[in-house]
mmCIF file of C-alpha atoms in Angstrom:
data_model
loop_
_atom_site.group_PDB
_atom_site.id
_atom_site.type_symbol
_atom_site.label_atom_id
_atom_site.label_comp_id
_atom_site.label_asym_id
_atom_site.label_seq_id
_atom_site.Cartn_x
_atom_site.Cartn_y
_atom_site.Cartn_z
ATOM 1 C CA UNK A 11 7.091 31.219 49.176
ATOM 2 C CA UNK A 12 4.507 28.479 49.441
ATOM 3 C CA UNK A 13 1.933 30.724 47.788
ATOM 4 C CA UNK A 14 4.293 31.454 44.899
ATOM 5 C CA UNK A 15 4.875 27.692 44.502
ATOM 6 C CA UNK A 16 1.162 26.936 44.358
ATOM 7 C CA UNK A 17 0.486 29.828 41.957
ATOM 8 C CA UNK A 18 3.279 28.477 39.792
ATOM 9 C CA UNK A 19 1.687 25.018 39.950
ATOM 10 C CA UNK A 20 -1.729 26.455 39.136
ATOM 11 C CA UNK A 21 -0.371 28.259 36.072
ATOM 12 C CA UNK A 22 1.349 25.066 34.894
ATOM 13 C CA UNK A 23 -1.857 23.102 35.373
ATOM 14 C CA UNK A 24 -3.804 25.737 33.420
ATOM 15 C CA UNK A 25 -1.299 25.626 30.575
ATOM 16 C CA UNK A 26 -1.544 21.838 30.513
ATOM 17 C CA UNK A 27 -5.346 22.008 30.410
ATOM 18 C CA UNK A 28 -5.336 24.618 27.687
ATOM 19 C CA UNK A 29 -2.880 22.565 25.664
ATOM 20 C CA UNK A 30 -5.028 19.450 25.951
ATOM 21 C CA UNK A 31 -8.151 21.400 24.968
ATOM 22 C CA UNK A 32 -6.288 22.804 21.952
ATOM 23 C CA UNK A 33 -5.242 19.263 20.999
ATOM 24 C CA UNK A 34 -8.814 18.032 21.268
ATOM 25 C CA UNK A 35 -9.977 20.854 19.018
ATOM 26 C CA UNK A 36 -7.311 20.217 16.402
ATOM 27 C CA UNK A 37 -7.689 16.413 16.489
ATOM 28 C CA UNK A 38 -11.383 15.710 17.093
ATOM 29 C CA UNK A 39 -12.172 12.196 18.291
ATOM 30 C CA UNK A 40 -12.790 10.309 15.053
ATOM 31 C CA UNK A 41 -15.539 7.737 15.305
ATOM 32 C CA UNK A 42 -14.401 4.278 14.266
ATOM 33 C CA UNK A 43 -16.016 2.879 11.150
ATOM 34 C CA UNK A 44 -18.814 0.379 11.711
ATOM 35 C CA UNK A 45 -19.073 -2.780 9.598
ATOM 36 C CA UNK A 46 -22.525 -4.036 8.630
ATOM 37 C CA UNK A 47 -23.840 -6.849 6.472
ATOM 38 C CA UNK A 48 -25.615 -6.152 3.183
ATOM 39 C CA UNK A 49 -28.965 -6.858 4.856
ATOM 40 C CA UNK A 50 -29.708 -5.475 8.298
ATOM 41 C CA UNK A 51 -32.707 -4.965 10.552
ATOM 42 C CA UNK A 52 -33.194 -1.258 11.121
ATOM 43 C CA UNK A 53 -35.774 0.619 13.127
ATOM 44 C CA UNK A 54 -37.485 3.673 11.752
ATOM 45 C CA UNK A 55 -39.352 6.754 12.836
ATOM 46 C CA UNK A 56 -38.337 6.876 16.543
ATOM 47 C CA UNK A 57 -40.167 3.672 17.327
ATOM 48 C CA UNK A 58 -39.196 0.064 17.800
ATOM 49 C CA UNK A 59 -40.716 -0.773 14.470
ATOM 50 C CA UNK A 60 -38.171 -2.846 12.565
ATOM 51 C CA UNK A 61 -37.812 -3.449 8.862
ATOM 52 C CA UNK A 62 -35.324 -5.523 6.922
ATOM 53 C CA UNK A 63 -33.201 -3.234 4.796
ATOM 54 C CA UNK A 64 -30.807 -3.798 1.940
ATOM 55 C CA UNK A 65 -27.650 -1.706 2.360
ATOM 56 C CA UNK A 66 -26.799 -0.558 -1.149
ATOM 57 C CA UNK A 67 -23.483 1.186 -1.911
ATOM 58 C CA UNK A 68 -24.753 1.586 -5.478
ATOM 59 C CA UNK A 69 -27.616 3.886 -4.440
ATOM 60 C CA UNK A 70 -27.342 7.569 -3.507
ATOM 61 C CA UNK A 71 -30.582 7.781 -1.584
ATOM 62 C CA UNK A 72 -32.806 5.541 0.533
ATOM 63 C CA UNK A 73 -36.314 4.340 -0.169
ATOM 64 C CA UNK A 74 -39.129 2.749 1.805
ATOM 65 C CA UNK A 75 -42.114 0.644 0.830
ATOM 66 C CA UNK A 76 -45.373 2.607 0.763
ATOM 67 C CA UNK A 77 -48.547 1.201 -0.742
ATOM 68 C CA UNK A 78 -51.907 3.030 -0.881
ATOM 69 C CA UNK A 79 -50.693 6.288 0.599
ATOM 70 C CA UNK A 80 -52.876 9.317 1.166
ATOM 71 C CA UNK A 81 -51.711 12.871 0.652
ATOM 72 C CA UNK A 82 -53.408 15.651 2.595
ATOM 73 C CA UNK A 83 -52.788 19.388 2.608
ATOM 74 C CA UNK A 84 -52.268 21.296 5.858
ATOM 75 C CA UNK A 85 -51.755 24.963 5.118
ATOM 76 C CA UNK A 86 -49.000 25.163 2.542
ATOM 77 C CA UNK A 87 -47.597 21.769 3.549
ATOM 78 C CA UNK A 88 -48.391 18.358 2.141
ATOM 79 C CA UNK A 89 -48.543 15.360 4.462
ATOM 80 C CA UNK A 90 -48.393 11.723 3.459
ATOM 81 C CA UNK A 91 -49.850 8.875 5.486
ATOM 82 C CA UNK A 92 -49.689 5.129 5.001
ATOM 83 C CA UNK A 93 -49.581 1.824 6.858
ATOM 84 C CA UNK A 94 -46.413 -0.245 6.831
ATOM 85 C CA UNK A 95 -46.465 -3.924 7.787
ATOM 86 C CA UNK A 96 -43.154 -5.644 8.453
ATOM 87 C CA UNK A 97 -42.102 -9.272 7.877
ATOM 88 C CA UNK A 98 -43.034 -10.122 11.462
ATOM 89 C CA UNK A 99 -46.616 -8.957 10.830
ATOM 90 C CA UNK A 100 -46.477 -5.772 12.933
ATOM 91 C CA UNK A 101 -48.112 -2.692 11.424
ATOM 92 C CA UNK A 102 -47.243 0.944 12.003
ATOM 93 C CA UNK A 103 -49.128 4.002 10.792
ATOM 94 C CA UNK A 104 -46.866 6.732 9.503
ATOM 95 C CA UNK A 105 -47.778 10.338 8.809
ATOM 96 C CA UNK A 106 -45.018 12.678 7.685
ATOM 97 C CA UNK A 107 -44.546 15.965 5.945
ATOM 98 C CA UNK A 108 -43.459 15.691 2.305
ATOM 99 C CA UNK A 109 -40.166 17.615 2.239
ATOM 100 C CA UNK A 110 -39.839 17.424 -1.557
ATOM 101 C CA UNK A 111 -40.569 15.286 -4.608
ATOM 102 C CA UNK A 112 -37.791 13.459 -6.402
ATOM 103 C CA UNK A 113 -37.636 12.263 -10.012
ATOM 104 C CA UNK A 114 -36.281 8.775 -10.544
ATOM 105 C CA UNK A 115 -35.304 7.843 -14.086
ATOM 106 C CA UNK A 116 -35.155 4.174 -15.057
ATOM 107 C CA UNK A 117 -32.881 2.673 -17.705
ATOM 108 C CA UNK A 118 -35.486 3.264 -20.404
ATOM 109 C CA UNK A 119 -35.537 6.977 -19.613
ATOM 110 C CA UNK A 120 -38.994 6.945 -18.005
ATOM 111 C CA UNK A 121 -39.201 9.453 -15.145
ATOM 112 C CA UNK A 122 -41.372 8.834 -12.101
ATOM 113 C CA UNK A 123 -41.956 11.214 -9.214
ATOM 114 C CA UNK A 124 -41.681 9.988 -5.637
ATOM 115 C CA UNK A 125 -42.581 11.819 -2.423
ATOM 116 C CA UNK A 126 -39.705 12.276 0.037
ATOM 117 C CA UNK A 127 -40.061 12.314 3.824
ATOM 118 C CA UNK A 128 -37.458 12.836 6.549
ATOM 119 C CA UNK A 129 -37.334 10.170 9.269
ATOM 120 C CA UNK A 130 -34.857 8.861 11.851
ATOM 121 C CA UNK A 131 -33.339 5.526 10.855
ATOM 122 C CA UNK A 132 -31.448 3.429 13.403
ATOM 123 C CA UNK A 133 -28.882 0.793 12.469
ATOM 124 C CA UNK A 134 -27.031 -0.757 15.412
ATOM 125 C CA UNK A 135 -26.125 2.261 17.548
ATOM 126 C CA UNK A 136 -26.204 4.735 14.675
ATOM 127 C CA UNK A 137 -29.247 6.977 14.274
ATOM 128 C CA UNK A 138 -29.471 9.443 11.442
ATOM 129 C CA UNK A 139 -32.357 11.551 10.241
ATOM 130 C CA UNK A 140 -32.363 10.973 6.510
ATOM 131 C CA UNK A 141 -34.486 11.654 3.484
ATOM 132 C CA UNK A 142 -36.368 8.561 2.380
ATOM 133 C CA UNK A 143 -38.346 8.381 -0.847
ATOM 134 C CA UNK A 144 -41.565 6.393 -0.882
ATOM 135 C CA UNK A 145 -42.360 3.783 -3.519
ATOM 136 C CA UNK A 146 -44.269 0.513 -3.843
ATOM 137 C CA UNK A 147 -41.606 -2.092 -3.061
ATOM 138 C CA UNK A 148 -43.994 -5.056 -2.801
ATOM 139 C CA UNK A 149 -42.182 -6.755 -5.706
ATOM 140 C CA UNK A 150 -38.855 -6.530 -3.872
ATOM 141 C CA UNK A 151 -37.432 -8.751 -1.143
ATOM 142 C CA UNK A 152 -36.743 -5.956 1.325
ATOM 143 C CA UNK A 153 -39.068 -3.172 2.499
ATOM 144 C CA UNK A 154 -36.297 -0.648 2.688
ATOM 145 C CA UNK A 155 -33.261 0.216 0.628
ATOM 146 C CA UNK A 156 -30.543 2.219 2.348
ATOM 147 C CA UNK A 157 -28.169 4.191 0.158
ATOM 148 C CA UNK A 158 -24.992 6.160 0.709
ATOM 149 C CA UNK A 159 -26.752 9.222 2.158
ATOM 150 C CA UNK A 160 -27.340 7.186 5.341
ATOM 151 C CA UNK A 161 -24.132 5.117 5.227
ATOM 152 C CA UNK A 162 -21.756 8.094 5.066
ATOM 153 C CA UNK A 163 -21.083 10.039 8.249
ATOM 154 C CA UNK A 164 -19.274 9.717 11.529
ATOM 155 C CA UNK A 165 -19.009 6.777 11.841
ATOM 156 C CA UNK A 166 -19.064 5.560 8.239
ATOM 157 C CA UNK A 167 -20.926 2.293 7.786
ATOM 158 C CA UNK A 168 -18.831 -0.147 5.756
ATOM 159 C CA UNK A 169 -20.613 -3.011 4.003
ATOM 160 C CA UNK A 170 -19.473 -6.621 4.081
ATOM 161 C CA UNK A 171 -21.330 -8.088 1.123
ATOM 162 C CA UNK A 172 -20.708 -11.709 2.155
ATOM 163 C CA UNK A 173 -22.595 -11.342 5.450
ATOM 164 C CA UNK A 174 -26.024 -10.337 6.774
ATOM 165 C CA UNK A 175 -27.479 -9.184 10.096
ATOM 166 C CA UNK A 176 -24.467 -8.008 12.120
ATOM 167 C CA UNK A 177 -26.582 -5.596 14.170
ATOM 168 C CA UNK A 178 -29.781 -5.188 16.139
ATOM 169 C CA UNK A 179 -31.274 -1.704 16.270
ATOM 170 C CA UNK A 180 -30.095 -0.311 19.648
ATOM 171 C CA UNK A 181 -30.371 3.451 19.523
ATOM 172 C CA UNK A 182 -30.390 5.264 22.830
ATOM 173 C CA UNK A 183 -32.997 7.831 21.769
ATOM 174 C CA UNK A 184 -35.569 5.089 21.356
ATOM 175 C CA UNK A 185 -37.677 4.387 24.408
ATOM 176 C CA UNK A 186 -39.824 1.275 24.576
ATOM 177 C CA UNK B 10 -7.429 -13.783 -2.434
ATOM 178 C CA UNK B 11 -7.566 -14.506 1.268
ATOM 179 C CA UNK B 12 -6.934 -11.066 2.809
ATOM 180 C CA UNK B 13 -9.933 -8.925 3.574
ATOM 181 C CA UNK B 14 -9.619 -5.732 1.581
ATOM 182 C CA UNK B 15 -11.521 -2.485 1.930
ATOM 183 C CA UNK B 16 -12.470 -0.861 -1.348
ATOM 184 C CA UNK B 17 -14.327 2.314 -2.253
ATOM 185 C CA UNK B 18 -17.796 2.408 -3.848
ATOM 186 C CA UNK B 19 -16.082 3.298 -7.137
ATOM 187 C CA UNK B 20 -12.899 1.565 -8.306
ATOM 188 C CA UNK B 21 -10.868 1.037 -11.463
ATOM 189 C CA UNK B 22 -10.788 -2.583 -12.636
ATOM 190 C CA UNK B 23 -8.937 -4.297 -15.433
ATOM 191 C CA UNK B 24 -9.703 -7.489 -17.352
ATOM 192 C CA UNK B 25 -6.489 -8.856 -18.870
ATOM 193 C CA UNK B 26 -8.241 -11.716 -20.701
ATOM 194 C CA UNK B 27 -10.706 -9.314 -22.333
ATOM 195 C CA UNK B 28 -8.023 -6.771 -23.215
ATOM 196 C CA UNK B 29 -9.689 -4.111 -21.061
ATOM 197 C CA UNK B 30 -7.101 -2.158 -19.096
ATOM 198 C CA UNK B 31 -9.162 0.280 -17.081
ATOM 199 C CA UNK B 32 -12.883 0.174 -16.506
ATOM 200 C CA UNK B 33 -14.428 2.417 -13.894
ATOM 201 C CA UNK B 34 -17.021 0.418 -11.979
ATOM 202 C CA UNK B 35 -19.524 0.901 -9.234
ATOM 203 C CA UNK B 36 -18.969 -1.511 -6.363
ATOM 204 C CA UNK B 37 -22.611 -2.274 -5.683
ATOM 205 C CA UNK B 38 -23.666 -4.229 -2.579
ATOM 206 C CA UNK B 39 -27.243 -3.887 -3.843
ATOM 207 C CA UNK B 40 -26.520 -6.062 -6.892
ATOM 208 C CA UNK B 41 -26.102 -9.838 -6.743
ATOM 209 C CA UNK B 42 -24.397 -10.401 -10.081
ATOM 210 C CA UNK B 43 -21.770 -8.298 -11.817
ATOM 211 C CA UNK B 44 -22.538 -6.714 -15.146
ATOM 212 C CA UNK B 45 -20.355 -5.447 -17.979
ATOM 213 C CA UNK B 46 -21.493 -3.144 -20.739
ATOM 214 C CA UNK B 47 -21.720 -4.972 -24.086
ATOM 215 C CA UNK B 48 -23.434 -4.487 -27.446
ATOM 216 C CA UNK B 49 -23.511 -6.360 -30.753
ATOM 217 C CA UNK B 50 -23.181 -9.529 -28.723
ATOM 218 C CA UNK B 51 -22.698 -12.552 -31.018
ATOM 219 C CA UNK B 52 -22.325 -16.199 -30.177
ATOM 220 C CA UNK B 53 -19.865 -18.418 -32.078
ATOM 221 C CA UNK B 54 -18.054 -21.762 -31.798
ATOM 222 C CA UNK B 55 -14.326 -22.231 -31.335
ATOM 223 C CA UNK B 56 -12.621 -25.608 -30.706
ATOM 224 C CA UNK B 57 -15.928 -27.016 -29.502
ATOM 225 C CA UNK B 58 -16.485 -24.154 -27.024
ATOM 226 C CA UNK B 59 -19.408 -21.742 -26.941
ATOM 227 C CA UNK B 60 -17.847 -18.316 -27.324
ATOM 228 C CA UNK B 61 -19.175 -14.782 -27.353
ATOM 229 C CA UNK B 62 -17.852 -11.753 -29.216
ATOM 230 C CA UNK B 63 -19.021 -8.323 -28.146
ATOM 231 C CA UNK B 64 -18.206 -4.655 -28.488
ATOM 232 C CA UNK B 65 -18.025 -2.233 -25.623
ATOM 233 C CA UNK B 66 -17.306 1.394 -24.802
ATOM 234 C CA UNK B 67 -14.617 1.284 -22.127
ATOM 235 C CA UNK B 68 -14.979 4.949 -21.160
ATOM 236 C CA UNK B 69 -17.943 6.636 -19.534
ATOM 237 C CA UNK B 70 -19.750 9.258 -21.643
ATOM 238 C CA UNK B 71 -17.724 8.220 -24.684
ATOM 239 C CA UNK B 72 -19.273 6.159 -27.473
ATOM 240 C CA UNK B 73 -16.598 6.789 -30.109
ATOM 241 C CA UNK B 74 -14.036 4.600 -28.374
ATOM 242 C CA UNK B 75 -14.937 0.944 -29.007
ATOM 243 C CA UNK B 76 -13.199 -2.263 -27.898
ATOM 244 C CA UNK B 77 -13.879 -5.758 -29.207
ATOM 245 C CA UNK B 78 -13.760 -8.577 -26.653
ATOM 246 C CA UNK B 79 -14.143 -12.346 -26.821
ATOM 247 C CA UNK B 80 -14.824 -14.794 -23.991
ATOM 248 C CA UNK B 81 -16.049 -18.299 -23.255
ATOM 249 C CA UNK B 82 -19.763 -18.534 -22.430
ATOM 250 C CA UNK B 83 -20.713 -20.243 -19.174
ATOM 251 C CA UNK B 84 -24.474 -19.994 -19.636
ATOM 252 C CA UNK B 85 -27.378 -17.759 -20.583
ATOM 253 C CA UNK B 86 -29.271 -16.655 -17.499
ATOM 254 C CA UNK B 87 -32.328 -14.587 -16.554
ATOM 255 C CA UNK B 88 -31.234 -11.485 -14.654
ATOM 256 C CA UNK B 89 -33.497 -8.902 -13.018
ATOM 257 C CA UNK B 90 -32.117 -5.359 -12.995
ATOM 258 C CA UNK B 91 -32.580 -2.739 -10.251
ATOM 259 C CA UNK B 92 -35.717 -1.510 -11.989
ATOM 260 C CA UNK B 93 -37.286 -4.969 -11.799
ATOM 261 C CA UNK B 94 -36.917 -5.763 -15.519
ATOM 262 C CA UNK B 95 -35.979 -9.289 -16.494
ATOM 263 C CA UNK B 96 -33.534 -9.951 -19.296
ATOM 264 C CA UNK B 97 -31.724 -13.068 -20.539
ATOM 265 C CA UNK B 98 -27.994 -12.405 -20.510
ATOM 266 C CA UNK B 99 -24.850 -14.249 -21.500
ATOM 267 C CA UNK B 100 -22.613 -15.058 -18.533
ATOM 268 C CA UNK B 101 -18.842 -15.200 -18.923
ATOM 269 C CA UNK B 102 -16.111 -16.008 -16.411
ATOM 270 C CA UNK B 103 -12.901 -14.004 -16.495
ATOM 271 C CA UNK B 104 -10.045 -12.777 -14.293
ATOM 272 C CA UNK B 105 -10.480 -9.341 -12.781
ATOM 273 C CA UNK B 106 -7.622 -7.187 -11.480
ATOM 274 C CA UNK B 107 -8.056 -4.595 -8.749
ATOM 275 C CA UNK B 108 -4.851 -2.985 -7.528
ATOM 276 C CA UNK B 109 -2.510 -5.855 -6.697
ATOM 277 C CA UNK B 110 -5.367 -8.372 -6.369
ATOM 278 C CA UNK B 111 -6.580 -10.760 -9.052
ATOM 279 C CA UNK B 112 -9.456 -13.245 -8.947
ATOM 280 C CA UNK B 113 -11.956 -14.933 -11.291
ATOM 281 C CA UNK B 114 -15.457 -13.456 -11.513
ATOM 282 C CA UNK B 115 -18.665 -14.082 -13.418
ATOM 283 C CA UNK B 116 -19.929 -11.212 -15.552
ATOM 284 C CA UNK B 117 -23.275 -10.842 -17.237
ATOM 285 C CA UNK B 118 -23.264 -8.937 -20.527
ATOM 286 C CA UNK B 119 -25.830 -6.182 -21.017
ATOM 287 C CA UNK B 120 -26.151 -2.853 -22.775
ATOM 288 C CA UNK B 121 -25.339 -0.180 -20.189
ATOM 289 C CA UNK B 122 -25.138 2.781 -22.606
ATOM 290 C CA UNK B 123 -27.885 4.610 -20.728
ATOM 291 C CA UNK B 124 -26.218 3.985 -17.360
ATOM 292 C CA UNK B 125 -23.443 6.067 -15.844
ATOM 293 C CA UNK B 126 -21.096 3.157 -15.103
ATOM 294 C CA UNK B 127 -19.898 0.675 -17.717
ATOM 295 C CA UNK B 128 -19.612 -2.010 -15.078
ATOM 296 C CA UNK B 129 -21.130 -3.093 -11.768
ATOM 297 C CA UNK B 130 -19.292 -5.321 -9.325
ATOM 298 C CA UNK B 131 -21.963 -7.337 -7.519
ATOM 299 C CA UNK B 132 -21.910 -9.335 -4.297
ATOM 300 C CA UNK B 133 -21.057 -12.741 -5.785
ATOM 301 C CA UNK B 134 -17.747 -11.249 -6.978
ATOM 302 C CA UNK B 135 -16.979 -9.707 -3.582
ATOM 303 C CA UNK B 136 -15.649 -12.482 -1.362
ATOM 304 C CA UNK B 137 -13.475 -10.948 1.372
ATOM 305 C CA UNK B 138 -14.292 -7.436 0.242
ATOM 306 C CA UNK B 139 -15.650 -4.677 2.463
ATOM 307 C CA UNK B 140 -17.016 -1.555 0.793
ATOM 308 C CA UNK B 141 -16.460 1.913 2.239
ATOM 309 C CA UNK B 142 -19.344 4.012 0.847
ATOM 310 C CA UNK B 143 -17.548 7.275 1.673
ATOM 311 C CA UNK B 144 -14.407 6.436 -0.315
ATOM 312 C CA UNK B 145 -13.504 6.007 -3.985
ATOM 313 C CA UNK B 146 -10.529 4.575 -5.841
ATOM 314 C CA UNK B 147 -8.810 3.220 -2.706
ATOM 315 C CA UNK B 148 -7.017 0.650 -4.871
ATOM 316 C CA UNK B 149 -5.510 3.316 -7.105
ATOM 317 C CA UNK B 150 -6.139 4.757 -10.516
ATOM 318 C CA UNK B 151 -4.719 2.919 -13.511
ATOM 319 C CA UNK B 152 -1.791 4.492 -15.274
ATOM 320 C CA UNK B 153 -2.470 5.746 -18.776
ATOM 321 C CA UNK B 154 -1.785 2.998 -21.259
ATOM 322 C CA UNK B 155 -1.638 3.220 -25.036
ATOM 323 C CA UNK B 156 -3.292 -0.127 -25.725
ATOM 324 C CA UNK B 157 -6.675 1.178 -24.534
ATOM 325 C CA UNK B 158 -6.668 3.522 -27.515
ATOM 326 C CA UNK B 159 -7.404 0.648 -29.926
ATOM 327 C CA UNK B 160 -10.131 2.042 -32.103
ATOM 328 C CA UNK B 161 -12.389 0.069 -34.325
ATOM 329 C CA UNK B 162 -14.464 1.706 -36.983
ATOM 330 C CA UNK B 163 -17.943 0.310 -37.321
#
């Protein structure tokens, strides 16, 4: 009798577990949206190297400052290398595979080609590997421009355009 | 406007004082000032005020539909666009409507015929606004109105 009771209990427990698993599958935990200012410090390329970035809901893609880059061929791949110095005076050397070239058209219809690399970008606790096109941004206030391709995801990053610097890069994959 | 509202990266705006009922705009945290498409921009005087008269195409990808607008000039200001080009633009101040919200904004007038959006809402017009880059038209689409059909042959 006792055995029957415990079997009965076991079956009930299994059904409960199965039901909760089914619920979790049908309603996946939805990450809360994150709010950020329109300028944030982000870290790039799996290092603690930080740049000030403008978060731009008007841009599809992201771009990073690259001056005097060198392109080298390795087999059928092209690699691009350049030095990036941030506002704080720290310099990092980056060498990445060119994943594609993108054409950017300005308002006068002039098309310019930019190399595109794929790097991890960390904002607050959010890390995403995104395509970043490289261009001389020395005439701009911020070394990096982050567009919707980084901002959209789980969680979505919502922009408060009256505030700056809500976050410090704190991604768990980054070791000092 | 004291509530904090969340809007999409694209929204429909209207400008009652300009007679523009529905303009699709990009809500652009990358832009400081707001810009409205305008061409044949002419300055004139009315009751001692500096006024501007301009034409605009209220619909995207449509240059046959033309609206004439008039507004008071605040100033003429140097504005740098996203491509780094500097241009001197007229600045007007007018009420903007978004869903049930209404507030005054500054708009710079520039020819945006080669751009996808007829208007940009920049940061200075976004007090208490948070932008969700994954959403569009959170404040609703405007209902079809007949007054937008005003056509002017030029």
